[in-house]
Coordinates of C-alpha atoms and ligand atoms in Angstrom, one line a residue:
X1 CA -136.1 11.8 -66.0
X2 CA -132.6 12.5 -67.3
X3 CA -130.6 15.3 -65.9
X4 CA -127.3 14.0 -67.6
X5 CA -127.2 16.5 -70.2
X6 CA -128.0 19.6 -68.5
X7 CA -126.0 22.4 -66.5
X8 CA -127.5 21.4 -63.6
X9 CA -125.6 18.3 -63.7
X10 CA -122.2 20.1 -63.8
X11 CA -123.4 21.9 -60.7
X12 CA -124.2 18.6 -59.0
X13 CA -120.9 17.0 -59.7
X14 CA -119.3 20.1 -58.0
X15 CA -121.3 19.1 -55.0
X16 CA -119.6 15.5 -55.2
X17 CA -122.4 14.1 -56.3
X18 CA -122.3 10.7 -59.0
X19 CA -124.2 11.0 -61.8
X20 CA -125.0 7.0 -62.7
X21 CA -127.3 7.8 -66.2
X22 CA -130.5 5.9 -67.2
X23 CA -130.2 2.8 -64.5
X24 CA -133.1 0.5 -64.0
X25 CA -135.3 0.1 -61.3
X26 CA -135.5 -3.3 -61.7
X27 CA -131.4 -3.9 -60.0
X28 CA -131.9 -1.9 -57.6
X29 CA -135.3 -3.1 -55.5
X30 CA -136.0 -6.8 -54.1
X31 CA -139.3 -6.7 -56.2
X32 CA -137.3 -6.4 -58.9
X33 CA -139.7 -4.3 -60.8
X34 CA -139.3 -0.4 -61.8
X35 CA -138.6 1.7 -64.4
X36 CA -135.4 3.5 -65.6
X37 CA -133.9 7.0 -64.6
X38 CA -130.7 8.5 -63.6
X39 CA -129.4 7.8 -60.3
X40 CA -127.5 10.7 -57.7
X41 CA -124.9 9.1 -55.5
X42 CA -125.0 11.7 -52.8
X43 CA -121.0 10.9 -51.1
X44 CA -121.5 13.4 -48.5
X45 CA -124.5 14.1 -45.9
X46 CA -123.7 17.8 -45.4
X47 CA -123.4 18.8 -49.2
X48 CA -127.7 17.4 -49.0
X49 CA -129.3 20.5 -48.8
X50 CA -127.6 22.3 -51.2
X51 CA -128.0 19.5 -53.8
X52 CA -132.0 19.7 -53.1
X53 CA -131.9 23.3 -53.6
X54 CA -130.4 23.2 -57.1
X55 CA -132.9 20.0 -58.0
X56 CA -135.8 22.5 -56.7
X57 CA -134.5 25.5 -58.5
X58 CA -134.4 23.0 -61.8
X59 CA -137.6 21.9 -61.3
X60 CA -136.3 18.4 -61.5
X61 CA -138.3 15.8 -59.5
X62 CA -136.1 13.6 -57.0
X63 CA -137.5 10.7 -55.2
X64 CA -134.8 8.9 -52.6
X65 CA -133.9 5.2 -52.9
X66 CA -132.8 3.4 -49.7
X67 CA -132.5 -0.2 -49.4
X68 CA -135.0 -0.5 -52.0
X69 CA -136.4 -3.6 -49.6
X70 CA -140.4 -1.7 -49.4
X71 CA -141.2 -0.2 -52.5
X72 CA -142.8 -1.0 -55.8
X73 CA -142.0 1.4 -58.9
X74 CA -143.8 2.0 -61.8
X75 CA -143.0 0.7 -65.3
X76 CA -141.0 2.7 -68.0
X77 CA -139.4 6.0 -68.5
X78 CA -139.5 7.5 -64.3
X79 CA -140.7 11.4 -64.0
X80 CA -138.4 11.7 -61.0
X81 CA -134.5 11.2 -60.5
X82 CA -133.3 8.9 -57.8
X83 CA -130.7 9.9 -54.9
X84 CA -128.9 7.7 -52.5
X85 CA -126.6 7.5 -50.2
X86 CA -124.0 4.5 -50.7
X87 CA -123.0 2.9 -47.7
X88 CA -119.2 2.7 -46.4
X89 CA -119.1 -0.9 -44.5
X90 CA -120.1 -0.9 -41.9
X91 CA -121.5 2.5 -41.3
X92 CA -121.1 1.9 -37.6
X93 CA -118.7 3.1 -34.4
X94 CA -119.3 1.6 -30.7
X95 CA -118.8 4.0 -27.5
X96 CA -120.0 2.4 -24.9
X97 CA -123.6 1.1 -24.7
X98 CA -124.4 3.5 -27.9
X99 CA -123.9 2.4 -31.6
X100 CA -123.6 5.6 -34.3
X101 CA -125.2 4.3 -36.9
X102 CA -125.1 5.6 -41.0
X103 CA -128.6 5.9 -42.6
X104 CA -127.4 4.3 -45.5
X105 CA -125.7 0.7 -43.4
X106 CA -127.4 -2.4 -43.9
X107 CA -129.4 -3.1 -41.3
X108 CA -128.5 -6.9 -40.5
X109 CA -125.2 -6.0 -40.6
X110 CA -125.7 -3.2 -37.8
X111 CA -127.2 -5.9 -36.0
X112 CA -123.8 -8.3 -36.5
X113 CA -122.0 -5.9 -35.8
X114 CA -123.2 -4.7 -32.3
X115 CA -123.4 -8.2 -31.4
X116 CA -119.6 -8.7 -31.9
X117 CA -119.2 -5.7 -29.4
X118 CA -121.4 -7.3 -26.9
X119 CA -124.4 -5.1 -28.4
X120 CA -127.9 -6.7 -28.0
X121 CA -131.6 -6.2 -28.1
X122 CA -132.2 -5.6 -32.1
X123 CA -132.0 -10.1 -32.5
X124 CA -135.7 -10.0 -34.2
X125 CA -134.5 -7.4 -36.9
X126 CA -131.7 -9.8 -38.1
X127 CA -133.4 -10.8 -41.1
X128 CA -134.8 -7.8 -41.9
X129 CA -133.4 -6.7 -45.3
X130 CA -132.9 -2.8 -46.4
X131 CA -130.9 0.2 -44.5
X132 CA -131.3 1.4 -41.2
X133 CA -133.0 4.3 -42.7
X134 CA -135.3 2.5 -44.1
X135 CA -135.9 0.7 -41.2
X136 CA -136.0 3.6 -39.1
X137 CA -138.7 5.6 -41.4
X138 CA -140.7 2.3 -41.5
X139 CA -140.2 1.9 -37.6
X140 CA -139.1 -2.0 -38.6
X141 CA -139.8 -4.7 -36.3
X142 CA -139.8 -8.4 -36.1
X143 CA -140.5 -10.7 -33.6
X144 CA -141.1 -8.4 -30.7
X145 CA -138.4 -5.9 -31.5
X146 CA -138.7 -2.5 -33.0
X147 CA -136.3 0.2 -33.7
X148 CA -137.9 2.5 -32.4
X149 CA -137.2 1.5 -28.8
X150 CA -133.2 2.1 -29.1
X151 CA -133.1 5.6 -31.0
X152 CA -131.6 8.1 -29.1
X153 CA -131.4 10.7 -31.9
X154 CA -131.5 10.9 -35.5
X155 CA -129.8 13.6 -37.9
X156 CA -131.9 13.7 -40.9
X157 CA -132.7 16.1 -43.5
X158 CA -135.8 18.2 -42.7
X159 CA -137.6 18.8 -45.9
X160 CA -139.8 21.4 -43.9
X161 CA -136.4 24.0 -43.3
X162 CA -134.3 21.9 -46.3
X163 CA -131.9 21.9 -43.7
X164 CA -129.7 19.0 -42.2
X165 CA -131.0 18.9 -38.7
X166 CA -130.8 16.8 -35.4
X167 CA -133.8 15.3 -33.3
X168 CA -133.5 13.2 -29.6
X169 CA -135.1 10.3 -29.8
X170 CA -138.5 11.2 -27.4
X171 CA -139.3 14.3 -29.9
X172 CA -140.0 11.3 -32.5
X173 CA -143.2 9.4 -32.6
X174 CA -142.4 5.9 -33.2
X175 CA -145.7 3.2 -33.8
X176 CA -146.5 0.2 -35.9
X177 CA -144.9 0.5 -38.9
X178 CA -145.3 4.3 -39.1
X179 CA -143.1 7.1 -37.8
X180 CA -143.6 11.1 -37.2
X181 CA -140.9 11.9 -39.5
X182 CA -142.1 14.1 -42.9
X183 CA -142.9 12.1 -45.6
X184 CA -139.6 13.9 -47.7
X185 CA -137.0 14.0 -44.6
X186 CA -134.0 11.9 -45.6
X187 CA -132.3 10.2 -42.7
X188 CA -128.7 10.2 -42.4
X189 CA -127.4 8.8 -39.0
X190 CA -128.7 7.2 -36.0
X191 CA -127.4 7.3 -32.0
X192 CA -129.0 3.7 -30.5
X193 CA -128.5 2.8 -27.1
X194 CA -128.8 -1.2 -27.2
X195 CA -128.7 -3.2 -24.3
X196 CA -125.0 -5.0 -23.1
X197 CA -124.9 -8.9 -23.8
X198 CA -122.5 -11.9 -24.6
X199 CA -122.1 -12.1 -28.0
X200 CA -122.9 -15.6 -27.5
X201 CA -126.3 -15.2 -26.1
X202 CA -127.0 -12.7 -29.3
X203 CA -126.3 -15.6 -31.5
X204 CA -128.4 -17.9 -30.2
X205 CA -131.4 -15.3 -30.3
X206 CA -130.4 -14.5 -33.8
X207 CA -130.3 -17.8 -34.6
X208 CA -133.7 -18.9 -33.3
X209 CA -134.6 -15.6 -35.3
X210 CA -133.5 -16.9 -38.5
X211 CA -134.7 -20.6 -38.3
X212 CA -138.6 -18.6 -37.7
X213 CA -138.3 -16.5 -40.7
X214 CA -136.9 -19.7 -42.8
X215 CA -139.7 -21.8 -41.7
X216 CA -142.8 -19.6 -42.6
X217 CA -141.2 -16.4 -45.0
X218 CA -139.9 -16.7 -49.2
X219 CA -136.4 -15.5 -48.7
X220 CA -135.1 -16.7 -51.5
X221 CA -137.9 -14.9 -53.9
X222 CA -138.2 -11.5 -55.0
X223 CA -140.7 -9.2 -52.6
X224 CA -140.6 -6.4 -50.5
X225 CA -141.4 -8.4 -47.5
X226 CA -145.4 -8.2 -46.0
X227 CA -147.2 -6.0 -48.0
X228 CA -150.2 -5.0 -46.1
X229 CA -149.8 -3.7 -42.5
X230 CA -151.4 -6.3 -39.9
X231 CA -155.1 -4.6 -39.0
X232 CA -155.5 -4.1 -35.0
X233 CA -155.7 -7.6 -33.7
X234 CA -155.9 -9.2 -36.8
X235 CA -153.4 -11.3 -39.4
X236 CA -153.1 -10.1 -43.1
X237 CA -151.2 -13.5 -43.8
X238 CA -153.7 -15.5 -41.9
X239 CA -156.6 -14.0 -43.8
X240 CA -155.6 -13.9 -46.9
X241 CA -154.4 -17.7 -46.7
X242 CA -157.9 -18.8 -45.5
X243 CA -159.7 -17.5 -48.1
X244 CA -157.2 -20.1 -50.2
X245 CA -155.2 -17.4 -52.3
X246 CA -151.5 -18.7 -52.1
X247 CA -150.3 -18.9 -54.8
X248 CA -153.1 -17.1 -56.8
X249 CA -151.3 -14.7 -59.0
X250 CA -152.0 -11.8 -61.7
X251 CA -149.3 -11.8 -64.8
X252 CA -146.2 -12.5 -62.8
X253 CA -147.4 -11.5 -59.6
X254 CA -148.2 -13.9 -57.0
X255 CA -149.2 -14.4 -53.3
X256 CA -146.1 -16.3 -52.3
X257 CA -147.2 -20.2 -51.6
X258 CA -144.8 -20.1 -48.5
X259 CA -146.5 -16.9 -46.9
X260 CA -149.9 -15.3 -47.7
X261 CA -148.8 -11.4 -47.3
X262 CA -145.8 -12.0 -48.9
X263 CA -146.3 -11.3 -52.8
X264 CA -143.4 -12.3 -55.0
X265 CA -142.6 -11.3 -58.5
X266 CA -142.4 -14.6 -60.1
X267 CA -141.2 -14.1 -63.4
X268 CA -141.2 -10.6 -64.9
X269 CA -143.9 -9.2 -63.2
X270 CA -144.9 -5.4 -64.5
X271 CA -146.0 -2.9 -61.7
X272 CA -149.5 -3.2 -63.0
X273 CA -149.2 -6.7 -62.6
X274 CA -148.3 -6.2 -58.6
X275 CA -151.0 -3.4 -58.7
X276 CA -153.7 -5.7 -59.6
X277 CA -152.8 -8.5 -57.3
X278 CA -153.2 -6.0 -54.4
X279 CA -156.1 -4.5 -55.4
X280 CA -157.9 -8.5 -56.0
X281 CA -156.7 -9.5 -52.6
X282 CA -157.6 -6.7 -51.0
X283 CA -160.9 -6.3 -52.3
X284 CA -161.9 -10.3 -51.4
X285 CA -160.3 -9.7 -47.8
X286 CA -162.9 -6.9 -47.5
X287 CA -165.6 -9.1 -49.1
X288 CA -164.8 -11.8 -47.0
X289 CA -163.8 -10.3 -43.6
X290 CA -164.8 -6.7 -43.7
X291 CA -161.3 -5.5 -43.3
X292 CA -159.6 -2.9 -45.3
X293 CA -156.0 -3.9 -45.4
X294 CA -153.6 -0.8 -45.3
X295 CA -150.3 -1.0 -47.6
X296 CA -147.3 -1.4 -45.9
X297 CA -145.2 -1.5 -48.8
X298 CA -144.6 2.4 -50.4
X299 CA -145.8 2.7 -54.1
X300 CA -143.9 5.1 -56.2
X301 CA -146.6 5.4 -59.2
X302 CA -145.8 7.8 -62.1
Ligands
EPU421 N1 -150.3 -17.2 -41.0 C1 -151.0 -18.1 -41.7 N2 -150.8 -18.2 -43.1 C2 -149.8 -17.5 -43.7 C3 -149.1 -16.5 -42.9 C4 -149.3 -16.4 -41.6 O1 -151.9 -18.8 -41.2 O2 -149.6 -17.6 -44.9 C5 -150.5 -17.1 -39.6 C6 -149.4 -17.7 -38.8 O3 -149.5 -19.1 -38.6 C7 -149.5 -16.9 -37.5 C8 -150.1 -15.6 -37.9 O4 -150.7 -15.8 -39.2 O5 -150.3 -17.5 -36.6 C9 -149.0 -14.5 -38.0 O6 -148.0 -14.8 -38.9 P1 -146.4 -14.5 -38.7 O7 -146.0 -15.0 -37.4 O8 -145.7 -15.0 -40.0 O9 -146.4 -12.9 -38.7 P2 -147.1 -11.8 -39.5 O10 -148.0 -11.1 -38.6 O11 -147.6 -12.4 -40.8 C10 -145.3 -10.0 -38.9 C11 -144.6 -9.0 -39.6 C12 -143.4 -9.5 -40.4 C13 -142.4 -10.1 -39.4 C14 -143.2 -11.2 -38.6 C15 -142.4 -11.9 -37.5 C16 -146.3 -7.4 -40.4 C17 -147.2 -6.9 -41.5 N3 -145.5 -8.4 -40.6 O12 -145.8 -10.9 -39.9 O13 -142.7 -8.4 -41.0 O14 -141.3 -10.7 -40.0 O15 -144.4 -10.7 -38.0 O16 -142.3 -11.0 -36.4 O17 -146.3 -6.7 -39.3 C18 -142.6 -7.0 -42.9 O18 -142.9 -6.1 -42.2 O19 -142.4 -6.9 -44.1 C19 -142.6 -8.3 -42.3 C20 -142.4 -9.4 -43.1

């Protein structure tokens, strides 16, 4: 959807929002697959709700783009304009045992950073990519840790009043890979309360973090991490690897040969592509094991 050549667009910029025209999908997610549209740089968290009113009064469809680390987008022209919030480095300021945390900060870097302030407890995360909003709407975890444990409280946007609002950390519901928040509220900051520890015992941790991930994950291929949610008791990665499928692939797509629930874009893989390697390993994980695999990965179809 382009917006560039409308009134609406003047209206924007007077809210201080950037108006990047026609980008692709494709730069701007770790699948590296998506279609093109123009791109809202929203600079300031409190001009949010007015911007979303004037989209809504235009009847211009807006989707909003974190870390791009979690989502596959559809091919071709996009019915829906993207918004994001460009992070300031580092997006985070230490008071005591609490970190205040921008949505839009990368979340390994959140995790350096605390540790240089003697910050601990978020180790496992380290190699998580995307933003801490993304990792706080997804609840992220790895290796034992998960977000959810340090919020305090979140200011998001509530799509439910459109206004800017903050909630304390016990009035959100924080499980597996799934959070209470609204499927359209847009976080914007974060209060955690981390845990006090040598930087030098944070290393280590992160350390024997990163060795893990290096030793059974692709890092250095495109894919938006796992892509189906571990059932109850159960592996996704485990299952899908015994029934021999590494490396099986559809077009470009393709189980990653390092890591079963891991599918990479190998080449120039189209969201169809992707599409049909989920629905073929899902459908044989069913066949074979009577599970139904739930996405963890968000698809933006158009
Ligand atoms: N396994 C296999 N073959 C594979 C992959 C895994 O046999 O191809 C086996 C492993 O040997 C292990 C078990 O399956 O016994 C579990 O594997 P792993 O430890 O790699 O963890 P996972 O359950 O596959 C989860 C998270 C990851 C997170 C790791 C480490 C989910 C869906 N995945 O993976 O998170 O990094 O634990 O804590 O919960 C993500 O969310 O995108 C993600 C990558």
């Amino acid at each position: 959807m382009r917006i560039s050549d409308k009134p609406v667009a003047a209206r924007l910029a007077a809210l201080g929002v950037e108006l990047r025209p026609g980008v692709s999908l494709q730069d701007l997610t770790s699948l590296g697959i998506g279609g093109t549209t123009d791109l809202l740089l929203i600079r300031r968290y409190d001009t949010l709700p007015g911007v979303i009113r004037e989209l809504k009064n235009e009847g211009v469809a807006y989707k909003f783009l974190g870390g791009g680390t979690n989502v596959l987008v559809a091919d071709g022209e996009l019915p829906w304009v993207m918004l994001h919030l460009p992070s300031a480095k580092p997006g985070v300021r230490v008071e005591g045992n609490f970190a205040y945390v921008d949505a839009a900060a990368d979340l390994g870097g959140t995790v350096t950073f605390c540790a240089k302030n003697d910050l601990g407890g978020m180790e496992g995360l380290i190699g998580v990519p995307g933003s801490i909003g993304g990792a706080l709407r997804m609840n992220a975890g790895a290796y034992g840790t998960q977000i959810g444990s340090y919020v305090r409280e979140v200011e998001l946007y509530r799509a439910a009043t459109g206004e800017n609002e903050i909630l304390r950390g016990e009035e959100i519901r924080f499980d597996y890979r799934h959070t209470s928040f609204g499927p359209d509220d847009v976080m914007l900051r974060v209060k955690l309360e981390l845990p006090s520890k040598p930087y030098q015992e944070i290393v280590a941790g992160i350390k024997v973090c990163n060795e893990k991930r290096r030793a059974s994950q692709p890092l250095n291929q495109k894919s938006a991490g796992c892509i189906f949610k571990n059932p109850p008791g159960a592996s996704a990665g485990r299952m899908i690897d015994e029934l021999g499928l590494k490396s099986f692939r559809v077009g470009d797509a393709m189980v990653s040969d390092r890591h079963a629930n891991f599918f990479v874009n190998a080449g120039h893989a189209s969201f169809d592509d992707m599409i049909g390697l989920i629905d073929e390993v899902r459908g044989r994980v069913k066949t074979s094991f009577g599970m139904d695999l739930e996405n963890e990965v968000i698809f933006w179809r158009n």
